[in-house]
Amino acid sequence: MTPAADARAQRWSRYLADLRAWAALPQPLVTEGTLVRVTGLVLEAAGLRVPVGAVCDVRVPGGAPVAAEVVGFHGDRAYLMATGELHGLASGARVVPREVPPVPPAFGEPTHPWRRSEDRGLHLPMGDGLLGRVVDPLGQPLDRAGVIAGTRDEPMVRRPINAMDRDPIRQPLDTGVRAINALLTVGRGQRIGLFAGTGVGKSVLLGMMARYTAADVIVVGLIGERGREVKEFIEDILEAQGRARSVVVAAPADCPPLLRLQGASYASAVPSTSATAAAMCCC
């Protein structure tokens, strides 16, 4: 057997062993809970046994389900925070954990020996189908341009990257703004903050950078903005040239606090699925 054939046979053997180990993993039974208390933004459910970070649907007969995330527990009571409106919820509503998507081993890729609790967390659409679209913190389209296609659901919580696998910041990033390139040079992979008062041009500067930055994809997170300013930014500041290669995640000020926080996390997670991307958040 040649060395190449021997290496290929070893890869297949490891892959089959990973599949057998994955198929032998015990699957816990899914238990439903009952809503017993609502205090402010915190929901209390009895009989629910899921880990912190799990996503559940609070279902009321005749109404749309309300998504909620488990943030803590005490005894047999679980505490959740809803990402939607609480109007219409009543005592006795069913709290149903969302199904955990199966993650089988991939051929040729290392398999981690431990099961991530993040797999029970929120999964949102990511991929090339988001390009040129405006979505809310749940990945639902806001631009009335039809259903988003060409995406896949990815977990919002990721494994931390090994510090030795991170690339150093050595190449400058052309922002398209000469004053920034000359006086405040930005490096690829660098994080910068822009802080200023009201009405001095933060959104205009972000729009300029979104249109002219040397990046394949621009991700803009509009978090806590007034509702009318979201449309003004997209149509008047970002314009068609910048929007064509941008993903806009909008969580206006009228969204619940947890949803605004989720919008910022979503905007930060989207660039990890693109080759060369720049993320900008306007709060």
Short mmCIF file of C-alpha atoms in Angstrom, two decimals:
data_model
loop_
_atom_site.label_atom_id
_atom_site.label_comp_id
_atom_site.label_asym_id
_atom_site.label_seq_id
_atom_site.Cartn_x
_atom_site.Cartn_y
_atom_site.Cartn_z
CA MET A 1 0.00 0.00 0.00
CA THR A 2 1.33 3.40 -0.97
CA PRO A 3 1.79 6.12 1.71
CA ALA A 4 -1.05 8.16 0.18
CA ALA A 5 -3.44 5.20 0.24
CA ASP A 6 -2.39 4.38 3.81
CA ALA A 7 -3.08 7.97 4.97
CA ARG A 8 -6.46 7.91 3.22
CA ALA A 9 -7.37 4.61 4.92
CA GLN A 10 -6.41 6.07 8.33
CA ARG A 11 -8.62 9.11 7.74
CA TRP A 12 -11.57 6.87 6.88
CA SER A 13 -10.93 4.73 9.96
CA ARG A 14 -10.91 7.81 12.22
CA TYR A 15 -14.06 9.11 10.55
CA LEU A 16 -15.92 5.81 11.02
CA ALA A 17 -14.78 5.66 14.66
CA ASP A 18 -16.05 9.22 15.21
CA LEU A 19 -19.40 8.27 13.67
CA ARG A 20 -19.74 5.23 15.95
CA ALA A 21 -18.91 7.35 19.01
CA TRP A 22 -21.38 10.04 17.93
CA ALA A 23 -24.16 7.49 17.37
CA ALA A 24 -23.54 6.03 20.85
CA LEU A 25 -24.02 9.36 22.63
CA PRO A 26 -27.10 9.25 24.89
CA GLN A 27 -29.86 11.69 23.95
CA PRO A 28 -31.65 13.14 26.99
CA LEU A 29 -35.42 13.29 27.03
CA VAL A 30 -36.89 16.71 26.35
CA THR A 31 -38.98 18.02 29.24
CA GLU A 32 -41.47 20.85 28.97
CA GLY A 33 -42.10 23.42 31.66
CA THR A 34 -44.95 25.64 32.79
CA LEU A 35 -44.86 29.41 33.09
CA VAL A 36 -45.63 30.33 36.70
CA ARG A 37 -44.40 33.90 37.08
CA VAL A 38 -43.46 37.02 35.11
CA THR A 39 -41.58 39.82 36.87
CA GLY A 40 -40.51 42.64 34.62
CA LEU A 41 -38.46 41.03 31.87
CA VAL A 42 -37.76 37.78 33.77
CA LEU A 43 -39.93 34.69 33.24
CA GLU A 44 -40.06 31.87 35.79
CA ALA A 45 -40.87 28.34 34.64
CA ALA A 46 -41.41 25.19 36.70
CA GLY A 47 -40.48 21.68 35.57
CA LEU A 48 -37.96 22.85 32.97
CA ARG A 49 -34.57 21.11 33.01
CA VAL A 50 -32.31 22.68 30.40
CA PRO A 51 -28.86 24.29 30.73
CA VAL A 52 -28.21 28.00 30.94
CA GLY A 53 -28.15 29.50 27.46
CA ALA A 54 -30.80 27.16 26.04
CA VAL A 55 -33.55 28.70 23.92
CA CYS A 56 -37.21 27.92 24.60
CA ASP A 57 -40.56 28.86 23.10
CA VAL A 58 -43.30 30.08 25.43
CA ARG A 59 -46.51 28.93 23.77
CA VAL A 60 -49.95 30.34 24.49
CA PRO A 61 -53.04 28.85 22.79
CA GLY A 62 -54.13 31.09 19.95
CA GLY A 63 -50.99 33.23 20.00
CA ALA A 64 -47.54 33.30 18.45
CA PRO A 65 -44.77 31.68 20.52
CA VAL A 66 -42.38 33.96 22.37
CA ALA A 67 -38.69 33.05 22.24
CA ALA A 68 -36.85 33.16 25.57
CA GLU A 69 -33.34 32.31 26.74
CA VAL A 70 -32.54 30.52 29.99
CA VAL A 71 -30.40 32.84 32.12
CA GLY A 72 -30.47 31.04 35.49
CA PHE A 73 -32.24 28.60 37.78
CA HIS A 74 -33.06 27.98 41.43
CA GLY A 75 -34.08 24.49 42.49
CA ASP A 76 -36.65 23.24 40.00
CA ARG A 77 -37.40 26.75 38.72
CA ALA A 78 -35.74 28.14 35.61
CA TYR A 79 -35.41 31.86 34.89
CA LEU A 80 -35.69 33.08 31.32
CA MET A 81 -35.51 36.40 29.49
CA ALA A 82 -37.76 36.87 26.49
CA THR A 83 -36.58 38.28 23.17
CA GLY A 84 -40.11 39.28 22.18
CA GLU A 85 -43.11 41.06 23.59
CA LEU A 86 -44.58 39.69 26.80
CA HIS A 87 -48.11 40.91 26.11
CA GLY A 88 -50.54 38.00 25.99
CA LEU A 89 -48.55 35.64 28.20
CA ALA A 90 -50.54 34.01 30.98
CA SER A 91 -49.85 31.68 33.87
CA GLY A 92 -49.78 28.04 32.78
CA ALA A 93 -48.29 28.68 29.33
CA ARG A 94 -46.13 25.85 28.00
CA VAL A 95 -42.38 26.42 27.91
CA VAL A 96 -40.93 24.13 25.24
CA PRO A 97 -37.15 23.82 24.67
CA ARG A 98 -36.11 24.14 21.06
CA GLU A 99 -34.79 21.03 19.40
CA VAL A 100 -31.01 20.67 19.46
CA PRO A 101 -29.74 20.39 15.87
CA PRO A 102 -27.60 17.28 15.35
CA VAL A 103 -23.95 17.99 14.61
CA PRO A 104 -22.40 14.82 13.14
CA PRO A 105 -18.65 14.51 12.67
CA ALA A 106 -17.18 15.89 9.44
CA PHE A 107 -14.76 13.85 7.34
CA GLY A 108 -11.18 15.01 7.72
CA GLU A 109 -11.92 17.42 10.57
CA PRO A 110 -11.04 16.86 14.24
CA THR A 111 -13.92 15.95 16.53
CA HIS A 112 -14.00 17.45 20.01
CA PRO A 113 -14.49 14.81 22.71
CA TRP A 114 -17.02 16.88 24.65
CA ARG A 115 -20.51 17.93 23.71
CA ARG A 116 -20.96 21.68 23.63
CA SER A 117 -23.74 23.18 25.71
CA GLU A 118 -23.68 25.92 23.06
CA ASP A 119 -25.42 23.52 20.69
CA ARG A 120 -28.57 24.11 22.74
CA GLY A 121 -28.19 27.86 22.33
CA LEU A 122 -29.63 30.13 19.73
CA HIS A 123 -28.92 29.33 16.07
CA LEU A 124 -29.31 32.15 13.53
CA PRO A 125 -28.96 32.25 9.73
CA MET A 126 -25.53 33.13 8.38
CA GLY A 127 -23.97 32.95 4.96
CA ASP A 128 -23.81 34.66 1.59
CA GLY A 129 -27.59 34.97 1.41
CA LEU A 130 -27.47 37.84 3.93
CA LEU A 131 -25.48 40.02 1.54
CA GLY A 132 -27.43 43.14 0.63
CA ARG A 133 -30.20 42.42 3.13
CA VAL A 134 -31.52 44.13 6.25
CA VAL A 135 -32.40 41.73 9.07
CA ASP A 136 -33.52 41.93 12.68
CA PRO A 137 -31.66 40.32 15.61
CA LEU A 138 -33.46 37.02 14.89
CA GLY A 139 -32.32 36.91 11.26
CA GLN A 140 -35.75 37.80 9.88
CA PRO A 141 -35.80 40.16 6.86
CA LEU A 142 -36.87 43.75 7.44
CA ASP A 143 -36.41 45.03 3.89
CA ARG A 144 -39.53 43.35 2.43
CA ALA A 145 -37.35 41.74 -0.26
CA GLY A 146 -38.66 38.21 0.21
CA VAL A 147 -37.37 35.17 2.02
CA ILE A 148 -33.62 34.99 2.63
CA ALA A 149 -32.04 32.07 0.77
CA GLY A 150 -28.50 30.71 0.73
CA THR A 151 -27.99 30.70 4.50
CA ARG A 152 -27.38 28.08 7.14
CA ASP A 153 -28.16 28.15 10.85
CA GLU A 154 -25.05 28.62 12.97
CA PRO A 155 -24.76 28.79 16.78
CA MET A 156 -24.33 32.25 18.24
CA VAL A 157 -21.97 30.99 20.93
CA ARG A 158 -18.63 29.85 19.51
CA ARG A 159 -15.61 28.11 20.92
CA PRO A 160 -12.85 30.58 21.77
CA ILE A 161 -9.98 30.69 19.30
CA ASN A 162 -6.59 29.48 20.45
CA ALA A 163 -4.44 32.55 21.08
CA MET A 164 -1.63 31.04 19.01
CA ASP A 165 -3.94 30.64 16.02
CA ARG A 166 -4.76 34.35 15.79
CA ASP A 167 -3.08 36.33 13.05
CA PRO A 168 -1.10 39.38 14.19
CA ILE A 169 -2.23 42.82 13.05
CA ARG A 170 0.40 43.83 10.52
CA GLN A 171 -1.43 44.98 7.39
CA PRO A 172 -3.16 48.36 7.19
CA LEU A 173 -6.82 48.49 6.20
CA ASP A 174 -7.80 51.09 3.62
CA THR A 175 -10.98 52.70 4.99
CA GLY A 176 -11.47 54.92 1.95
CA VAL A 177 -11.20 58.02 4.18
CA ARG A 178 -7.83 59.72 3.72
CA ALA A 179 -7.90 61.49 7.08
CA ILE A 180 -8.27 58.14 8.89
CA ASN A 181 -5.69 56.39 6.71
CA ALA A 182 -3.14 59.15 7.38
CA LEU A 183 -3.76 60.13 11.01
CA LEU A 184 -5.42 57.05 12.54
CA THR A 185 -4.29 54.07 10.49
CA VAL A 186 -6.48 51.02 11.04
CA GLY A 187 -5.03 47.51 10.83
CA ARG A 188 -6.75 44.39 9.53
CA GLY A 189 -8.32 42.68 12.54
CA GLN A 190 -8.12 45.75 14.77
CA ARG A 191 -10.97 47.03 16.90
CA ILE A 192 -11.59 50.75 17.10
CA GLY A 193 -14.23 52.88 18.80
CA LEU A 194 -15.89 56.07 17.62
CA PHE A 195 -17.40 58.22 20.38
CA ALA A 196 -18.98 61.61 19.83
CA GLY A 197 -21.99 63.69 20.73
CA THR A 198 -25.34 63.81 18.99
CA GLY A 199 -25.49 65.14 15.45
CA VAL A 200 -21.76 65.54 14.77
CA GLY A 201 -21.53 63.00 11.94
CA LYS A 202 -20.89 59.53 13.39
CA SER A 203 -23.40 57.87 11.07
CA VAL A 204 -22.12 59.80 8.03
CA LEU A 205 -18.55 58.69 8.77
CA LEU A 206 -19.66 55.06 9.19
CA GLY A 207 -21.51 55.29 5.90
CA MET A 208 -18.38 56.56 4.16
CA MET A 209 -16.32 53.72 5.60
CA ALA A 210 -18.99 51.17 4.63
CA ARG A 211 -18.97 52.36 1.02
CA TYR A 212 -15.22 52.63 0.50
CA THR A 213 -13.45 50.27 2.95
CA ALA A 214 -11.30 47.65 1.19
CA ALA A 215 -13.28 44.61 2.37
CA ASP A 216 -15.40 41.99 0.62
CA VAL A 217 -18.28 42.22 3.09
CA ILE A 218 -19.38 45.00 5.44
CA VAL A 219 -21.55 44.13 8.46
CA VAL A 220 -23.37 47.10 9.98
CA GLY A 221 -25.15 46.76 13.33
CA LEU A 222 -27.66 49.53 14.07
CA ILE A 223 -28.28 48.94 17.77
CA GLY A 224 -30.57 51.21 19.76
CA GLU A 225 -31.04 53.68 16.94
CA ARG A 226 -34.30 55.55 16.55
CA GLY A 227 -36.59 53.79 14.08
CA ARG A 228 -36.59 56.56 11.48
CA GLU A 229 -32.78 56.81 11.59
CA VAL A 230 -32.41 53.18 10.50
CA LYS A 231 -34.08 53.84 7.16
CA GLU A 232 -32.26 57.14 6.71
CA PHE A 233 -28.90 55.45 7.27
CA ILE A 234 -29.61 52.66 4.79
CA GLU A 235 -31.11 54.80 2.01
CA ASP A 236 -29.34 58.16 2.39
CA ILE A 237 -25.97 57.37 3.98
CA LEU A 238 -25.14 53.76 3.05
CA GLU A 239 -26.74 54.12 -0.41
CA ALA A 240 -26.98 51.39 -3.03
CA GLN A 241 -23.20 51.17 -3.53
CA GLY A 242 -22.53 50.31 0.10
CA ARG A 243 -25.67 48.24 0.62
CA ALA A 244 -24.79 45.86 -2.25
CA ARG A 245 -21.91 44.39 -0.25
CA SER A 246 -23.30 44.93 3.24
CA VAL A 247 -25.28 43.01 5.82
CA VAL A 248 -27.34 45.30 8.05
CA VAL A 249 -28.56 44.05 11.44
CA ALA A 250 -31.09 46.50 12.86
CA ALA A 251 -32.26 46.47 16.49
CA PRO A 252 -33.94 49.86 17.05
CA ALA A 253 -34.56 51.42 20.43
CA ASP A 254 -38.10 50.02 20.59
CA CYS A 255 -36.79 46.43 20.72
CA PRO A 256 -36.59 44.65 24.10
CA PRO A 257 -33.19 45.02 25.85
CA LEU A 258 -32.23 41.37 25.38
CA LEU A 259 -33.05 41.63 21.68
CA ARG A 260 -30.79 44.67 21.29
CA LEU A 261 -27.99 42.79 23.04
CA GLN A 262 -28.59 39.83 20.74
CA GLY A 263 -28.46 42.13 17.70
CA ALA A 264 -24.98 43.31 18.65
CA SER A 265 -23.83 39.70 19.13
CA TYR A 266 -25.37 38.71 15.80
CA ALA A 267 -23.61 41.53 13.96
CA SER A 268 -20.31 40.45 15.53
CA ALA A 269 -20.84 36.78 14.62
CA VAL A 270 -21.70 37.27 10.95
CA PRO A 271 -18.16 38.34 9.84
CA SER A 272 -16.70 35.05 11.12
CA THR A 273 -18.39 33.27 8.19
CA SER A 274 -16.96 35.61 5.53
CA ALA A 275 -13.52 35.64 3.93
CA THR A 276 -12.72 39.34 4.35
CA ALA A 277 -15.24 41.26 6.36
CA ALA A 278 -15.40 44.43 8.40
CA ALA A 279 -17.95 44.88 11.17
CA MET A 280 -19.30 48.24 12.25
CA CYS A 281 -21.76 48.84 15.07
CA CYS A 282 -23.60 52.10 15.61
CA CYS A 283 -25.24 52.40 19.03
#
